Amino acid sequence: PALGEERGPVVSAEGIPHPWPNGSSPGPGNTSHPKDLFAGLELLLHFKPLFIPLYCLLVAVACLGNAFLVGCIAANKKLHNATNFFLGNLSLGDLLMCLTCVPLTASYAFEGRGWLFGRAMCHAVALLQAATVYVSVLSLAAIAVDRYVVVAYPVQRRIALRYCGLVVATIWALALALAAPPAWHTSYVDLRPIGHDLIICEEFWRHMERQRLAYSCAMLLLSYVVPLLAVTVSYCFISAHLRRRSLPGSANLSQARWDKKKRKTFLLLVVSVLVFAVCWLPLQVLNLLRDLDPDFTLLGKRYINLAQVSCHLVAMSSACYNPFIYASLHRKCRAHLRGYLLARGQSAPREETSPESCLASWGAVPEPRHDSFMLDTPCNISLQRL
């Protein structure tokens, strides 16, 4: 399965297309009682009163948090630097995923009639859900690289405006390209003509089992190798660089303060990547098991639907954590949030809402006291123009 793919219930009736890629081709065949169509669906529906509120809470928290983060960056021009630009792109992808993919996927999982949103949305959601996750992966990698450049080459100007936009456009183009294969092989199958009140929106790789498995394995590696490798390499270089600068006589007080701030911001990047990897690990492992064991001898058909929805919920929850992680960057950021919530039209105390606070510390170097440091070059563009 593609990264971010949520597979539907397991169709077990003879002649009805299976939702895993090596299932039979869509078409009429022997029919069975509708109650036998979905293996384990009754167990899944038993937990519907638990999952629906959790999905609603997930969408509400993720949308509010990411919308605030994007709005905060877009509204303050002094936050328009490369790192915040990539951070806004990450939040924008999470916001898009929570507004479109999560509600429709949850509805499909618990709706007995299957997919109710039409053929076009079937393919669009398959593309967007995978693409938005790849946007998160590539944005985290871009932030890691940018952090290394800021620490290793502090006297150089930051990435220019046109290059910020070019990097973000490249991230989206690459994410859409990586998500295209599963969307291309997604089929919209209406079973009502053969007597079943059911519409299936599933991924079918007809007679392309090797290609499907190769794609699944490649995307599984990419979803973890890219962000984790980028952060690991960047962290090693940054640690070595800061260690050299912390030697006696090698740094002054201004440099020491700047190094401490950069250690903190990079630690938060590491936490963000680890949270992403941990949240997506259960779904990735489950999808890999479904690829390697299409007959469900390990998990059993009765429990596969419940396990799939549970892992999907955990994976989607990764969109909720980033706003809280970045809000904990500085106490002034929390004050900035309180100012938005409690006094939208009023100015907060100057000390609590200085432009250099909050997310600006991700990309902006404190005002230099010596010629060896240079302020970041801002990217004077609003994320609302994307």
Coordinates of C-alpha atoms in Angstrom, one line a residue:
P1 CA 0.0 0.0 0.0
A2 CA 1.1 3.6 -0.5
L3 CA 2.1 5.6 2.5
G4 CA -1.0 7.2 4.0
E5 CA -3.4 4.7 2.3
E6 CA -6.3 3.6 4.4
R7 CA -7.7 0.3 3.0
G8 CA -11.3 -0.4 3.4
P9 CA -13.1 -3.4 4.8
V10 CA -12.2 -6.9 3.6
V11 CA -14.7 -8.1 1.0
S12 CA -15.0 -11.9 1.2
A13 CA -18.0 -12.8 -1.0
E14 CA -17.0 -14.9 -4.0
G15 CA -16.9 -13.0 -7.2
I16 CA -16.8 -9.6 -5.4
P17 CA -13.5 -7.7 -5.8
H18 CA -11.2 -7.9 -2.9
P19 CA -9.8 -4.6 -1.6
W20 CA -6.2 -5.8 -1.5
P21 CA -4.4 -5.4 -4.8
N22 CA -4.2 -9.1 -5.7
G23 CA -7.9 -9.5 -5.5
S24 CA -10.2 -10.6 -8.3
S25 CA -11.2 -8.3 -11.0
P26 CA -14.5 -6.3 -10.6
G27 CA -17.4 -7.9 -12.2
P28 CA -20.5 -10.0 -11.6
G29 CA -20.3 -13.4 -10.0
N30 CA -21.9 -15.5 -7.5
T31 CA -23.7 -13.5 -4.9
S32 CA -24.0 -14.0 -1.2
H33 CA -26.1 -12.5 1.6
P34 CA -25.1 -8.9 2.2
K35 CA -24.3 -9.7 5.8
D36 CA -21.4 -11.9 4.5
L37 CA -19.9 -9.2 2.4
F38 CA -17.6 -7.7 5.0
A39 CA -15.6 -10.0 7.3
G40 CA -15.4 -8.6 10.7
L41 CA -17.5 -5.6 10.0
E42 CA -19.9 -6.3 12.9
L43 CA -17.0 -6.1 15.3
L44 CA -15.9 -2.8 13.8
L45 CA -19.3 -1.3 14.0
H46 CA -19.5 -2.4 17.6
F47 CA -16.7 0.2 18.3
K48 CA -18.3 2.9 16.1
P49 CA -19.4 5.0 19.2
L50 CA -15.8 5.1 20.3
F51 CA -14.1 5.8 17.0
I52 CA -16.5 8.5 15.7
P53 CA -15.9 10.9 18.6
L54 CA -12.2 10.3 18.4
Y55 CA -12.1 11.1 14.7
C56 CA -14.1 14.3 15.4
L57 CA -11.8 15.3 18.1
L58 CA -8.8 14.6 15.9
V59 CA -10.1 16.7 13.1
A60 CA -11.1 19.6 15.4
V61 CA -7.8 19.8 17.2
A62 CA -5.6 19.3 14.1
C63 CA -7.6 21.9 12.0
L64 CA -7.5 24.5 14.8
G65 CA -3.9 24.0 15.6
N66 CA -2.6 23.9 12.1
A67 CA -4.8 26.8 10.9
F68 CA -3.5 28.9 13.8
L69 CA 0.1 28.0 12.9
V70 CA -0.3 28.8 9.2
G71 CA -2.2 32.0 10.1
C72 CA 0.4 33.1 12.6
I73 CA 3.2 32.7 10.0
A74 CA 1.2 34.3 7.2
A75 CA 0.2 37.3 9.3
N76 CA 3.6 38.2 10.6
K77 CA 6.1 39.2 7.9
K78 CA 9.0 38.9 10.3
L79 CA 8.2 35.2 10.5
H80 CA 8.7 34.8 6.7
N81 CA 12.0 33.0 6.7
A82 CA 12.9 29.6 5.1
T83 CA 12.4 27.4 8.2
N84 CA 9.0 28.9 9.0
F85 CA 8.1 28.7 5.3
F86 CA 8.7 24.9 5.3
L87 CA 6.9 24.7 8.7
G88 CA 3.9 26.4 7.2
N89 CA 4.0 24.0 4.3
L90 CA 4.0 21.1 6.7
S91 CA 1.0 22.5 8.6
L92 CA -0.8 23.3 5.4
G93 CA -0.5 19.7 4.3
D94 CA -1.8 18.4 7.6
L95 CA -4.7 20.9 7.4
L96 CA -5.6 19.7 4.0
M97 CA -5.5 16.1 5.0
C98 CA -7.7 16.7 8.0
L99 CA -10.3 18.7 6.1
T100 CA -10.6 16.3 3.2
C101 CA -9.1 12.8 3.7
V102 CA -9.8 12.0 7.3
P103 CA -13.6 12.7 7.4
L104 CA -14.2 10.9 4.1
T105 CA -12.1 7.9 5.0
A106 CA -13.7 7.6 8.4
S107 CA -17.2 7.7 6.8
Y108 CA -16.2 5.0 4.3
A109 CA -15.0 2.8 7.1
F110 CA -18.2 2.9 9.1
E111 CA -20.8 3.3 6.3
G112 CA -22.5 0.1 5.4
R113 CA -23.2 1.3 1.8
G114 CA -19.5 1.9 1.2
W115 CA -18.2 5.0 -0.7
L116 CA -20.9 7.7 -1.0
F117 CA -18.9 10.6 -2.5
G118 CA -18.7 9.8 -6.2
R119 CA -16.1 8.5 -8.6
A120 CA -14.1 11.8 -8.8
M121 CA -13.7 12.1 -5.0
C122 CA -12.7 8.4 -4.9
H123 CA -9.6 9.1 -6.9
A124 CA -9.0 12.6 -5.5
V125 CA -8.9 11.3 -1.9
A126 CA -6.6 8.5 -2.8
L127 CA -4.2 11.0 -4.3
L128 CA -4.5 13.6 -1.6
Q129 CA -4.2 11.4 1.4
A130 CA -0.9 9.9 0.3
A131 CA 0.4 13.2 -1.1
T132 CA -0.2 15.2 2.1
V133 CA 1.8 12.6 4.1
Y134 CA 4.7 12.8 1.6
V135 CA 4.5 16.6 1.9
S136 CA 5.0 16.1 5.7
V137 CA 8.0 13.8 5.1
L138 CA 9.7 16.0 2.6
S139 CA 9.0 19.2 4.6
L140 CA 10.6 17.7 7.7
A141 CA 13.6 16.8 5.6
A142 CA 13.8 20.3 4.2
I143 CA 13.7 21.8 7.7
A144 CA 16.5 19.5 8.9
V145 CA 18.7 20.6 6.0
D146 CA 17.8 24.2 6.6
R147 CA 18.8 23.9 10.3
Y148 CA 22.1 22.5 9.3
V149 CA 22.8 25.4 6.9
V150 CA 21.8 27.9 9.6
V151 CA 24.2 26.5 12.2
A152 CA 27.1 25.5 9.9
Y153 CA 27.1 28.7 7.8
P154 CA 25.6 31.5 10.0
V155 CA 27.3 34.4 8.1
Q156 CA 25.6 33.5 4.8
R157 CA 22.3 34.9 3.8
R158 CA 19.3 32.7 4.1
I159 CA 17.5 31.1 1.1
A160 CA 15.9 33.8 -1.1
L161 CA 12.2 34.2 -1.7
R162 CA 12.1 32.7 -5.1
Y163 CA 14.0 29.6 -3.9
C164 CA 11.7 29.1 -0.9
G165 CA 8.8 29.0 -3.3
L166 CA 10.7 26.7 -5.7
V167 CA 11.5 24.2 -2.9
V168 CA 7.9 24.1 -1.7
A169 CA 6.6 23.7 -5.3
T170 CA 9.2 20.9 -5.7
I171 CA 8.0 19.2 -2.5
W172 CA 4.4 19.2 -3.7
A173 CA 5.2 18.1 -7.2
L174 CA 7.3 15.2 -5.9
A175 CA 4.6 14.3 -3.3
L176 CA 2.0 14.1 -6.0
A177 CA 4.2 12.1 -8.2
L178 CA 4.9 9.5 -5.5
A179 CA 1.2 9.3 -4.7
A180 CA 0.1 8.9 -8.3
P181 CA 0.5 5.1 -8.6
P182 CA -2.0 4.1 -6.0
A183 CA -4.5 6.8 -7.2
W184 CA -4.1 5.5 -10.7
H185 CA -4.8 1.9 -9.6
T186 CA -7.8 3.0 -7.4
S187 CA -11.1 1.7 -8.8
Y188 CA -14.6 2.9 -8.2
V189 CA -16.9 -0.2 -8.3
D190 CA -20.6 0.1 -8.0
L191 CA -22.1 -3.3 -6.9
R192 CA -25.7 -2.2 -6.9
P193 CA -26.4 -3.6 -10.4
I194 CA -25.5 -7.1 -9.2
G195 CA -27.8 -6.9 -6.1
H196 CA -25.6 -5.4 -3.4
D197 CA -26.2 -1.9 -2.0
L198 CA -22.5 -1.2 -1.9
I199 CA -20.0 1.0 -3.7
I200 CA -16.3 0.2 -3.3
C201 CA -13.4 2.6 -3.7
E202 CA -10.3 0.5 -3.4
E203 CA -6.9 0.0 -4.9
F204 CA -6.5 -2.8 -7.4
W205 CA -3.2 -3.7 -9.1
R206 CA -4.5 -6.2 -11.6
H207 CA -1.9 -8.7 -12.6
M208 CA 0.9 -6.4 -11.3
E209 CA 1.7 -8.1 -8.1
R210 CA 5.5 -7.6 -8.3
Q211 CA 5.2 -3.9 -9.2
R212 CA 2.7 -3.4 -6.3
L213 CA 5.0 -5.0 -3.8
A214 CA 8.0 -3.2 -5.1
Y215 CA 6.2 0.1 -4.8
S216 CA 4.9 -0.6 -1.4
C217 CA 8.4 -1.5 0.0
A218 CA 10.0 1.5 -1.7
M219 CA 7.4 3.9 -0.2
L220 CA 7.7 2.2 3.2
L221 CA 11.5 2.8 3.2
L222 CA 11.1 6.3 1.8
S223 CA 8.6 7.3 4.4
Y224 CA 11.1 6.6 7.2
V225 CA 14.5 6.7 5.6
V226 CA 14.2 10.2 4.2
P227 CA 13.1 12.1 7.3
L228 CA 15.1 10.0 9.8
L229 CA 18.2 10.0 7.8
A230 CA 18.0 13.7 7.1
V231 CA 17.6 14.5 10.8
T232 CA 20.2 12.0 11.9
V233 CA 22.9 13.3 9.5
S234 CA 21.9 16.9 10.2
Y235 CA 22.0 16.3 14.0
C236 CA 25.4 14.7 13.8
F237 CA 26.9 17.6 11.8
I238 CA 25.2 20.2 14.0
S239 CA 26.4 18.5 17.2
A240 CA 29.9 18.3 15.9
H241 CA 29.9 21.9 14.8
L242 CA 28.5 23.2 18.1
R243 CA 30.9 21.1 20.0
R244 CA 33.9 22.6 18.2
R245 CA 32.5 26.1 18.9
S246 CA 32.0 25.3 22.6
L247 CA 35.7 24.6 23.2
P248 CA 37.4 27.1 25.6
G249 CA 38.2 30.3 23.8
S250 CA 36.4 29.4 20.6
A251 CA 33.1 31.3 21.2
N252 CA 32.0 34.5 22.9
L253 CA 28.9 35.0 25.0
S254 CA 26.8 36.0 22.0
Q255 CA 27.7 32.9 20.1
A256 CA 27.1 30.7 23.2
R257 CA 23.5 32.1 23.5
W258 CA 22.9 31.6 19.8
D259 CA 24.2 28.0 20.0
K260 CA 21.9 27.2 22.9
K261 CA 18.9 28.5 21.1
K262 CA 19.7 26.4 18.0
R263 CA 20.2 23.3 20.1
K264 CA 16.7 23.8 21.5
T265 CA 15.0 24.4 18.1
F266 CA 16.8 21.4 16.6
L267 CA 15.7 19.2 19.5
L268 CA 12.1 20.1 18.7
L269 CA 12.7 19.1 15.1
V270 CA 14.0 15.7 16.3
V271 CA 10.9 15.3 18.5
S272 CA 8.6 16.2 15.6
V273 CA 10.2 13.6 13.3
L274 CA 10.1 10.9 16.0
V275 CA 6.4 11.6 16.7
F276 CA 5.7 11.3 13.0
A277 CA 7.6 8.1 12.7
V278 CA 6.0 6.5 15.8
C279 CA 2.4 7.5 14.8
W280 CA 2.8 6.0 11.3
L281 CA 4.6 2.9 12.3
P282 CA 1.6 0.8 13.3
L283 CA -0.2 1.5 10.0
Q284 CA 2.9 0.8 8.0
V285 CA 3.5 -2.5 9.7
L286 CA -0.1 -3.5 9.3
N287 CA -0.2 -2.7 5.6
L288 CA 3.1 -4.6 5.1
L289 CA 1.5 -7.6 6.8
R290 CA -1.5 -7.3 4.5
D291 CA 0.8 -7.3 1.5
L292 CA 2.7 -10.3 2.7
D293 CA -0.3 -12.2 4.1
P294 CA -3.3 -11.6 1.9
D295 CA -5.2 -14.5 3.4
F296 CA -4.9 -13.0 6.9
T297 CA -3.6 -16.1 8.6
L298 CA -1.7 -14.0 11.2
L299 CA -4.4 -11.4 12.1
G300 CA -7.6 -13.1 11.1
K301 CA -10.3 -11.6 9.0
R302 CA -12.5 -10.9 12.0
Y303 CA -9.9 -8.4 13.5
I304 CA -8.3 -6.9 10.4
N305 CA -10.9 -4.1 10.0
L306 CA -10.7 -3.1 13.6
A307 CA -6.9 -3.1 13.5
Q308 CA -6.9 -1.1 10.2
V309 CA -9.1 1.7 11.6
S310 CA -7.2 1.8 14.9
C311 CA -3.9 2.2 13.1
H312 CA -5.3 4.7 10.8
L313 CA -6.6 6.8 13.7
V314 CA -3.1 6.8 15.3
A315 CA -1.4 7.7 12.0
M316 CA -3.8 10.6 11.4
S317 CA -3.2 11.9 14.9
S318 CA 0.3 12.9 13.9
A319 CA -1.3 16.0 12.4
C320 CA -2.4 17.2 15.9
Y321 CA 1.0 17.2 17.6
N322 CA 3.1 19.6 15.5
P323 CA 1.3 22.8 16.6
F324 CA 1.8 21.9 20.2
I325 CA 5.4 20.9 19.7
Y326 CA 6.2 24.2 18.0
A327 CA 4.1 26.2 20.4
S328 CA 6.3 24.9 23.2
L329 CA 9.3 26.5 21.5
H330 CA 9.2 29.6 23.7
R331 CA 7.0 31.0 26.4
K332 CA 6.5 34.0 24.2
C333 CA 4.8 31.8 21.7
R334 CA 2.3 30.6 24.2
A335 CA 1.7 34.3 25.1
H336 CA 1.2 35.0 21.4
L337 CA -1.4 32.2 21.3
R338 CA -3.2 33.6 24.4
G339 CA -3.2 37.0 22.8
Y340 CA -5.0 35.6 19.7
L341 CA -7.6 33.7 21.8
L342 CA -8.3 36.3 24.5
A343 CA -7.8 39.6 22.7
R344 CA -8.0 39.2 19.0
G345 CA -8.3 42.8 18.2
Q346 CA -5.9 44.1 20.9
S347 CA -2.2 44.2 21.1
A348 CA -0.6 42.0 23.7
P349 CA 2.2 43.3 26.0
R350 CA 5.2 44.2 24.0
E351 CA 7.5 41.9 25.9
E352 CA 5.2 39.0 25.3
T353 CA 4.6 39.3 21.6
S354 CA 7.8 40.6 20.2
P355 CA 8.2 39.7 16.5
E356 CA 11.3 37.8 17.2
S357 CA 9.5 35.4 19.5
C358 CA 7.8 32.2 18.8
L359 CA 8.5 30.6 15.4
A360 CA 10.9 33.4 14.4
S361 CA 13.5 31.7 16.5
W362 CA 13.4 28.8 14.1
G363 CA 14.9 30.7 11.3
A364 CA 16.1 34.1 12.6
V365 CA 19.5 34.6 14.3
P366 CA 19.5 37.1 17.2
E367 CA 20.6 40.5 16.3
P368 CA 24.4 40.3 16.0
R369 CA 26.8 42.0 18.3
H370 CA 29.7 41.1 16.2
D371 CA 30.3 41.0 12.4
S372 CA 30.6 37.3 12.4
F373 CA 26.8 36.9 12.5
M374 CA 24.1 38.0 10.1
L375 CA 20.4 38.3 10.3
D376 CA 18.3 35.9 8.2
T377 CA 17.0 37.2 4.9
P378 CA 13.2 37.1 5.2
C379 CA 11.0 35.6 2.6
N380 CA 8.5 38.4 2.1
I381 CA 5.6 36.2 1.0
S382 CA 2.4 35.1 2.7
L383 CA 1.5 31.5 2.8
Q384 CA -2.0 32.5 1.8
R385 CA -0.6 33.0 -1.7
L386 CA 0.2 29.3 -2.1

